[in-house]
Tab-separated table of C-alpha atoms in Angstrom:
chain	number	residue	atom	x	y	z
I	1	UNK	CA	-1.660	47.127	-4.982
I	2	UNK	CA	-2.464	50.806	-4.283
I	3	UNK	CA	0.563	53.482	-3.500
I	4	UNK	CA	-0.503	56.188	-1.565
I	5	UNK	CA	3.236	57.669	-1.914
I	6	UNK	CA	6.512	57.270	-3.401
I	7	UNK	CA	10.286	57.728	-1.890
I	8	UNK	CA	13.576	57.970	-3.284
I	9	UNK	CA	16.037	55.219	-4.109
I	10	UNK	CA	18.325	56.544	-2.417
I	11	UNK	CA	15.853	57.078	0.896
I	12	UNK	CA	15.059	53.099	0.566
I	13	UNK	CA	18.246	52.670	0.167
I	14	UNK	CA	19.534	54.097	3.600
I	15	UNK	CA	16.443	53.252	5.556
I	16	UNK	CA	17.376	49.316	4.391
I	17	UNK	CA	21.235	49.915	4.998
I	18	UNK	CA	19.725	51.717	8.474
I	19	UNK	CA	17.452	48.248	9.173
I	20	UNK	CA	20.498	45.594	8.619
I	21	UNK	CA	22.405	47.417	10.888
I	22	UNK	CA	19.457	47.012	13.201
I	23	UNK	CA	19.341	44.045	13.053
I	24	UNK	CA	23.193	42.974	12.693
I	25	UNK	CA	22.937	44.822	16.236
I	26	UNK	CA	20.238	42.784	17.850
I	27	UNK	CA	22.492	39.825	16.958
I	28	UNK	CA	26.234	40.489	17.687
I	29	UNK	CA	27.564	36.665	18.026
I	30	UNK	CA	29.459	34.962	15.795
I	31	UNK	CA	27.737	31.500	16.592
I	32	UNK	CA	25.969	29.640	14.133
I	33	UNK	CA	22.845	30.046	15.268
I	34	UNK	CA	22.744	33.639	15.620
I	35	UNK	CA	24.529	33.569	12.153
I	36	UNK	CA	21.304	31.578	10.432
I	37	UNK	CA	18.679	33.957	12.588
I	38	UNK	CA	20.270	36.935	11.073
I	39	UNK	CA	19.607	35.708	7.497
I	40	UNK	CA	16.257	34.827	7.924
I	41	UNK	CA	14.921	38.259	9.273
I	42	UNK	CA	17.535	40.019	6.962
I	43	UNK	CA	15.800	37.630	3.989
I	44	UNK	CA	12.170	38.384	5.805
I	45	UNK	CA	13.508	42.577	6.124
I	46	UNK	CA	13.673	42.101	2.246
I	47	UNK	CA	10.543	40.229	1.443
I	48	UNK	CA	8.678	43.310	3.920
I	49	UNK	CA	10.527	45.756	1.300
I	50	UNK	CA	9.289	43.916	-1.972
I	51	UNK	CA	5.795	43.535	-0.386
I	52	UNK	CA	5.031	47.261	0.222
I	53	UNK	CA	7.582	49.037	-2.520
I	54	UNK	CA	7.117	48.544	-5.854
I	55	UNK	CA	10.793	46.969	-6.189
I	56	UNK	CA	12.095	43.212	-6.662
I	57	UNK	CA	14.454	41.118	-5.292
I	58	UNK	CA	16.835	41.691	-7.749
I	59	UNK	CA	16.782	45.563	-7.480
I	60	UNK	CA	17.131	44.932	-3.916
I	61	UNK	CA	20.023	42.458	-4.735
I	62	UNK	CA	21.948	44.681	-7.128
I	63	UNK	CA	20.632	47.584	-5.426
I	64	UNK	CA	20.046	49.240	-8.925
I	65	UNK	CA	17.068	50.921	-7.184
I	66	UNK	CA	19.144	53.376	-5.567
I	67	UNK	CA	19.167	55.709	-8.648
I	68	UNK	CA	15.579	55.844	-9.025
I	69	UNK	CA	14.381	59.289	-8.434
I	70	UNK	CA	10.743	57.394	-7.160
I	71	UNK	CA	9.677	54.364	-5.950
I	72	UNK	CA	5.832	53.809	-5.042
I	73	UNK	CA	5.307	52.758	-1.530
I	74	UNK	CA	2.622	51.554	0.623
I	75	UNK	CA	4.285	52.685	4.351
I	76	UNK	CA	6.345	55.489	5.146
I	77	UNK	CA	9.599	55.128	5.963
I	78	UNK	CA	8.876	56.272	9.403
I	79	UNK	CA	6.119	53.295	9.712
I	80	UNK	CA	8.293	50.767	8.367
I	81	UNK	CA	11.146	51.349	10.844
I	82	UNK	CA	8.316	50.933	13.819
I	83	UNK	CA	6.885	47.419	12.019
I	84	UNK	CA	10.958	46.428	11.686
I	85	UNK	CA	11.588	47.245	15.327
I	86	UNK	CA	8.407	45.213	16.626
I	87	UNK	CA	9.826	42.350	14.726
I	88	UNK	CA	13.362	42.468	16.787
I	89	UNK	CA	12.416	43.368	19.445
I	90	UNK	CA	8.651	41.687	20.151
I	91	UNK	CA	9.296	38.659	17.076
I	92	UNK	CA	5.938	39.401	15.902
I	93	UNK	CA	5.783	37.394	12.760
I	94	UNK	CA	6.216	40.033	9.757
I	95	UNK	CA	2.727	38.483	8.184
I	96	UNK	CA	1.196	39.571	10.881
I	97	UNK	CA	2.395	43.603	10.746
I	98	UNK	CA	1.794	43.499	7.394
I	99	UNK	CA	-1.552	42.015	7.792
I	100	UNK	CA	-1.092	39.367	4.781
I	101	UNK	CA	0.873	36.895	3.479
I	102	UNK	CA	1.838	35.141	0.115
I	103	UNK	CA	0.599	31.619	-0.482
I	104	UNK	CA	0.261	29.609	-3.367
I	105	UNK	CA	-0.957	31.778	-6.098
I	106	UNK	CA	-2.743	34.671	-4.224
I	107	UNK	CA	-2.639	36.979	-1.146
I	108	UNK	CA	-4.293	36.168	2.107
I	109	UNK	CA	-5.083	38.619	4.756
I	110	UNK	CA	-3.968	37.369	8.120
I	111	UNK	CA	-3.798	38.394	11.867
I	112	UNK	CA	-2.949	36.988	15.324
I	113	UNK	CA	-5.551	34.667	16.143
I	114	UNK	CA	-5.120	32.731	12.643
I	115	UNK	CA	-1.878	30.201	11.616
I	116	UNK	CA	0.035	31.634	9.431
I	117	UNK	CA	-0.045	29.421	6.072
I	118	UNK	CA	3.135	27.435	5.711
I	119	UNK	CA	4.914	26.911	2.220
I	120	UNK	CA	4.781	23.036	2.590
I	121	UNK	CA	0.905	23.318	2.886
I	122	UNK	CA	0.274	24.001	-0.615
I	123	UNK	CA	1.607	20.430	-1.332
I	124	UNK	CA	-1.876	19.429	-0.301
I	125	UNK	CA	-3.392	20.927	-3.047
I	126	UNK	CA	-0.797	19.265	-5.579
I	127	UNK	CA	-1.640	15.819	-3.779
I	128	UNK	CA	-5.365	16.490	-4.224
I	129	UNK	CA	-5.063	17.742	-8.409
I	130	UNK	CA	-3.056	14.547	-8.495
I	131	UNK	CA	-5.902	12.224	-7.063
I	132	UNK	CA	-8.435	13.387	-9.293
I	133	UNK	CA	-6.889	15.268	-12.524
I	134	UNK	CA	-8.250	18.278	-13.635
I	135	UNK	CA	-8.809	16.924	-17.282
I	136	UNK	CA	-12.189	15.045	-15.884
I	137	UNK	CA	-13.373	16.586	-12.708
I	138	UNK	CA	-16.348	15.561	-12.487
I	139	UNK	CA	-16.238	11.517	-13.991
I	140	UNK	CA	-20.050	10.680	-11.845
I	141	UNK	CA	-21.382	14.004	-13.485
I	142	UNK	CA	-22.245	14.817	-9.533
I	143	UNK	CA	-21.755	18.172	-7.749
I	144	UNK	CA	-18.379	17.707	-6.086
I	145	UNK	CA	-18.115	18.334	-2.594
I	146	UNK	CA	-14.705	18.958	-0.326
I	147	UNK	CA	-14.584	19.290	2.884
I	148	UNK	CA	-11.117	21.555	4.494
I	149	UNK	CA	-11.256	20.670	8.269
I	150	UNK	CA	-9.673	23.545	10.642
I	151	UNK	CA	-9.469	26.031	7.662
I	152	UNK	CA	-8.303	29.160	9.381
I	153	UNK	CA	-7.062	31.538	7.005
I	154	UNK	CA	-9.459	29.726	4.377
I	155	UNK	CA	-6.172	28.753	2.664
I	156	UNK	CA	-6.849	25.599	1.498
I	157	UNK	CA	-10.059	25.513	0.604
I	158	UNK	CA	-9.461	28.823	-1.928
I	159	UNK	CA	-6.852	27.003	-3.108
I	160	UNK	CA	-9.249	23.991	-4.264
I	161	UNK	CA	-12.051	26.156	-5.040
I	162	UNK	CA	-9.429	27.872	-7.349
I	163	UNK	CA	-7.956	24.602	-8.973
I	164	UNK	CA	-11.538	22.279	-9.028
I	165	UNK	CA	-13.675	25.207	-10.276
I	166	UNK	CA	-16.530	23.591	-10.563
I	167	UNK	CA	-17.003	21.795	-6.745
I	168	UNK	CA	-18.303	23.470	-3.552
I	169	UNK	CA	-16.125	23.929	-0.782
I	170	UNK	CA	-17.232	23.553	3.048
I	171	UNK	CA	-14.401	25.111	5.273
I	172	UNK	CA	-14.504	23.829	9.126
I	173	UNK	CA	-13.494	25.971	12.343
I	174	UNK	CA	-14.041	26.335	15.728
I	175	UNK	CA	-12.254	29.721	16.240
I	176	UNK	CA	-14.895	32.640	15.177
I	177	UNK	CA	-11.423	34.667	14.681
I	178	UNK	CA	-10.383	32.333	12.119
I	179	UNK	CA	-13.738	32.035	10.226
I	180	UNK	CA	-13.701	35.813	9.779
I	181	UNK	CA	-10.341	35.567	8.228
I	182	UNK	CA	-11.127	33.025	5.911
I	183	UNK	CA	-14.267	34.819	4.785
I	184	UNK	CA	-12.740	38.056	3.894
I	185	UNK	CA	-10.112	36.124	1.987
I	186	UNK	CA	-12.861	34.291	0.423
I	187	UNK	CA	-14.654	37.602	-0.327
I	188	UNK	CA	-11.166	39.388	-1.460
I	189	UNK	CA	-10.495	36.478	-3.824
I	190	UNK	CA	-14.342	36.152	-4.939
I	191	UNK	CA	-15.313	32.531	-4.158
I	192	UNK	CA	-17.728	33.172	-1.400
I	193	UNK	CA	-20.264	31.599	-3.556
I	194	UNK	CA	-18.249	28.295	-4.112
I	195	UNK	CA	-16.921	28.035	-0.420
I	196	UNK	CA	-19.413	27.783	2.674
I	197	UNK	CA	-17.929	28.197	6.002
I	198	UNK	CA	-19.048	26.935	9.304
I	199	UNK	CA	-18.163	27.182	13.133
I	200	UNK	CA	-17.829	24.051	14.703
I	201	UNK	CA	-15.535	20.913	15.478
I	202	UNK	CA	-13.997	18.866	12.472
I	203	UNK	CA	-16.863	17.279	10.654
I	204	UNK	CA	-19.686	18.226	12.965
I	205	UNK	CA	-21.026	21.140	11.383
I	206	UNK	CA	-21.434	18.887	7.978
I	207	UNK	CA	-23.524	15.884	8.846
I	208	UNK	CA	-25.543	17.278	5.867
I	209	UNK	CA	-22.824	16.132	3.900
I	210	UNK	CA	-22.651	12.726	5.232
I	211	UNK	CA	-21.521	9.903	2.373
I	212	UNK	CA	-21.359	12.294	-0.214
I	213	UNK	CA	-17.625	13.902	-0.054
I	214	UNK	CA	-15.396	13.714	-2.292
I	215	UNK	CA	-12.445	14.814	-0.713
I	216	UNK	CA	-11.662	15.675	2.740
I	217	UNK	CA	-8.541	18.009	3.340
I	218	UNK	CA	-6.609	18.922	6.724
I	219	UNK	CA	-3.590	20.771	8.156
I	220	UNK	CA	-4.961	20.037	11.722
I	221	UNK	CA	-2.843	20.681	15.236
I	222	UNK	CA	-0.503	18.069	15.373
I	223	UNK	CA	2.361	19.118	17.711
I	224	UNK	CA	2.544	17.325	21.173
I	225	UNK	CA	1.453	19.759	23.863
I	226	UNK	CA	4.949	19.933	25.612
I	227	UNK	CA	6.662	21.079	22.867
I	228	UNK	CA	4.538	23.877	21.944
I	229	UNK	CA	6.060	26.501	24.674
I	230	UNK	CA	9.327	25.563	23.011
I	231	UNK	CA	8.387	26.290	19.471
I	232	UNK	CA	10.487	29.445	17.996
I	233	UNK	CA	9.384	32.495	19.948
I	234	UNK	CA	7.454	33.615	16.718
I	235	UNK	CA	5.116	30.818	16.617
I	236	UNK	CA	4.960	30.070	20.616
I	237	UNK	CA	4.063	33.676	21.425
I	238	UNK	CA	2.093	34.954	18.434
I	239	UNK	CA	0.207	32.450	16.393
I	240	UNK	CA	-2.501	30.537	18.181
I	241	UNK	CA	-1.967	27.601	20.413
I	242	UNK	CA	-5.546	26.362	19.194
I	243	UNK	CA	-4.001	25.743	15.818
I	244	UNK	CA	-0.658	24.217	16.987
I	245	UNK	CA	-1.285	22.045	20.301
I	246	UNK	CA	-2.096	18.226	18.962
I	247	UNK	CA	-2.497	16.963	22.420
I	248	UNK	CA	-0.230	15.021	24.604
I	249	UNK	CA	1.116	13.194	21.571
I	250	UNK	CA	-0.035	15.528	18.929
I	251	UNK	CA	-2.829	12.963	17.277
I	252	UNK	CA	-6.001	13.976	19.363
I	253	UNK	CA	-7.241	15.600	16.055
I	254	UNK	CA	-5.501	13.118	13.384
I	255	UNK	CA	-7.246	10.580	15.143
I	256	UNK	CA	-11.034	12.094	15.334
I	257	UNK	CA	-11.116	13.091	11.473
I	258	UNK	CA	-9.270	9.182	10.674
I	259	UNK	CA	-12.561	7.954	12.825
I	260	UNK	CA	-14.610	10.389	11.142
I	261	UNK	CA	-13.932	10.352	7.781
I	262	UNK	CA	-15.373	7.494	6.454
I	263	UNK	CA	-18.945	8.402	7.549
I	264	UNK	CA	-18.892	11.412	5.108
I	265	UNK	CA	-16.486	10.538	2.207
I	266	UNK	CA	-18.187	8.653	-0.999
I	267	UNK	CA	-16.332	5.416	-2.033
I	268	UNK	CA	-13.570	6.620	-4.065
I	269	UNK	CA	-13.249	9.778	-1.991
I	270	UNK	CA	-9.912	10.557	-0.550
I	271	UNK	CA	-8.385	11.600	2.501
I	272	UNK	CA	-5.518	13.995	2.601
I	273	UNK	CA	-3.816	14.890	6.287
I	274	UNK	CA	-0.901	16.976	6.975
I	275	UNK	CA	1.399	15.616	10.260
I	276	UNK	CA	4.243	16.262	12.001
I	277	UNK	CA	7.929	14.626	11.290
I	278	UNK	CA	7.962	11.516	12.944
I	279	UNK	CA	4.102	11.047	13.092
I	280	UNK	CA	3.488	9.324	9.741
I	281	UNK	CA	3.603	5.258	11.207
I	282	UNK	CA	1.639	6.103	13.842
I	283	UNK	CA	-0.809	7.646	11.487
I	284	UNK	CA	-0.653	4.762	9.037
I	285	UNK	CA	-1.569	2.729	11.753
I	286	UNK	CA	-4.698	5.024	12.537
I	287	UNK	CA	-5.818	4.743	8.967
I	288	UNK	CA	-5.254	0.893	8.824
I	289	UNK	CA	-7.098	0.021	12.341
I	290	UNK	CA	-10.014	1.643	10.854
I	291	UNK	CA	-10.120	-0.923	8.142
I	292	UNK	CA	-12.228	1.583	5.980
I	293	UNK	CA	-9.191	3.075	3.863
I	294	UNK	CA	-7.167	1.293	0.858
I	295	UNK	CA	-4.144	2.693	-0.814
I	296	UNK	CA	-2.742	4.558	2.120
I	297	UNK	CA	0.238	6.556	0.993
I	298	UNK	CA	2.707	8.710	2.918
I	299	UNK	CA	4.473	11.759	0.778
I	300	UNK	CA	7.472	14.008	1.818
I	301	UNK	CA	7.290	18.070	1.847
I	302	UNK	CA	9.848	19.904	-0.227
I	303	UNK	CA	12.630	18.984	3.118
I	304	UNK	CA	12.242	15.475	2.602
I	305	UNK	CA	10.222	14.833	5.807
I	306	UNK	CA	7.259	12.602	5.831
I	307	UNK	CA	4.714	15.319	6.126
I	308	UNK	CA	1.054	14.268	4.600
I	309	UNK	CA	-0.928	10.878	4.592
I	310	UNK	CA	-3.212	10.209	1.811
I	311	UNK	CA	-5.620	7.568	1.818
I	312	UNK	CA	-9.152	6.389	-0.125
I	313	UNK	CA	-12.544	5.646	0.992
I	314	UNK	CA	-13.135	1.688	0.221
């Protein structure tokens, strides 16, 4: 990361005492709810810090910075109390004022019009290094093809391009907003020769690819329609509805890549879908009617819920 300027410690230190205050103002009440808000965007006020100054969490914690006659910074001060005040007062996601976010092992450049990558996502990757370890990647000695179905920020399919170095990746999406995204993360990360992206509706764009798959890998919408207006005011008024809105019941696109999916995965290949809580029978039962899956598995995110369905091609 690049600093184009440095401040004091004992500048940061005021602006940040100058931001809680901010935000302690915003939220007055004593109530719970208010209580757990004000942590979060006092916890996200800090991560914005550690993300533009070159200072940790611990300095920030023990405020040991403060003596430090320069710290290197991204933002003026000045710019970083206009970002802090669009995130009280308009709840613009701090990813998105920053223009990136953290993920996995890497940075990814993001923007309204593109979801956000969640923490709990990356268990899909684990899931995936666990179906076919490293140690023999390639057991058929075949070029090993993955498909990541509504890709948007290219997340997931730089994450398996980084941890199966040796297979192509073919990244799915139908917003043009997205696809840009993903390919200057792609580009940033340099893997645009081992991922492909293309425009287009779940596995349409791939019929190329059709029995030859490996592995096909999705964080699709999967939240019923109704609820998304009632989402936090973060995600319901910034991030796109395209990526959120599952349809009445939230399955319209769980179902089409479960119906899918066995036209394009090899025998052996596996099917890996993230869903919402609650979701996971009905979504055993998709993968069971279609009597073209064995070893269907549910696994829990880091919370506990039952978040992703795994299943293999018979």
């Amino acid at each position: 990361m690049e600093h184009s300027r440095c401040v004091s410690g004992e500048d940061l230190w005021q602006w940040r005492q100058s931001a809680r205050q901010s935000t302690l103002t915003d939220f007055p009440s004593a109530h719970h709810e208010n209580v757990q808000i004000v942590n979060e965007y006092l916890h996200e006020l800090d991560w914005l810090l550690t993300a533009v100054a070159a200072i940790d969490h611990l300095a920030l914690k023990l405020e040991t910075y403060r003596d430090c006659p320069a710290i290197a910074i991204e933002r003026s001060l000045p710019n970083l109390s206009i970002l802090w005040q669009r995130r009280l007062i308009e709840q613009m996601p701090v990813q998105y004022l920053l223009g990136r976010t953290d993920w996995r092992d890497f940075t990814l450049t993001v923007a309204p019009g593109v979801l956000i990558p969640r923490p709990e996502t990356e268990l899909l990757i684990d899931l995936a290094l666990a179906a076919f370890p490293q140690a023999d990647p390639e057991a058929d000695h075949e070029p090993a093809h993955w498909a990541d179905l509504g890709t948007g920020s290219g997340a997931i399919a730089l994450a398996l391009a980084k941890s199966f170095p040796h297979a192509s990746l073919h990244a799915v999406d139908t917003s043009a907003t997205a696809l840009n995204i993903a390919k200057q993360n792609a580009t940033q990360l340099g893997l645009t020769e081992q991922v492909q992206f293309y425009q287009g509706d779940w596995l349409d764009p791939l019929i190329h690819l059709k029995g030859s798959l490996k592995g096909i890998i999705s964080n699709p919408p999967y939240i019923p329609s109704a609820i998304v207006p009632t989402l936090q005011p973060e995600v319901a008024r910034h991030e796109p509805h395209l990526a959120l809105d599952g349809g009445a019941d939230g399955l319209d696109a769980l179902r089409i890549i479960v119906l899918q999916a066995p036209d394009f995965l090899k025998s052996g290949g596996v099917l890996l879908l993230e869903m919402m809580m609650g979701q996971a029978e009905a979504v055993c039962m998709l993968l069971k009617q279609s009597g073209c899956y064995s070893n269907i598995q549910i696994h829990p995110d880091l919370a506990g819920i039952q978040r992703f369905a795994q299943a293999y091609r018979i």
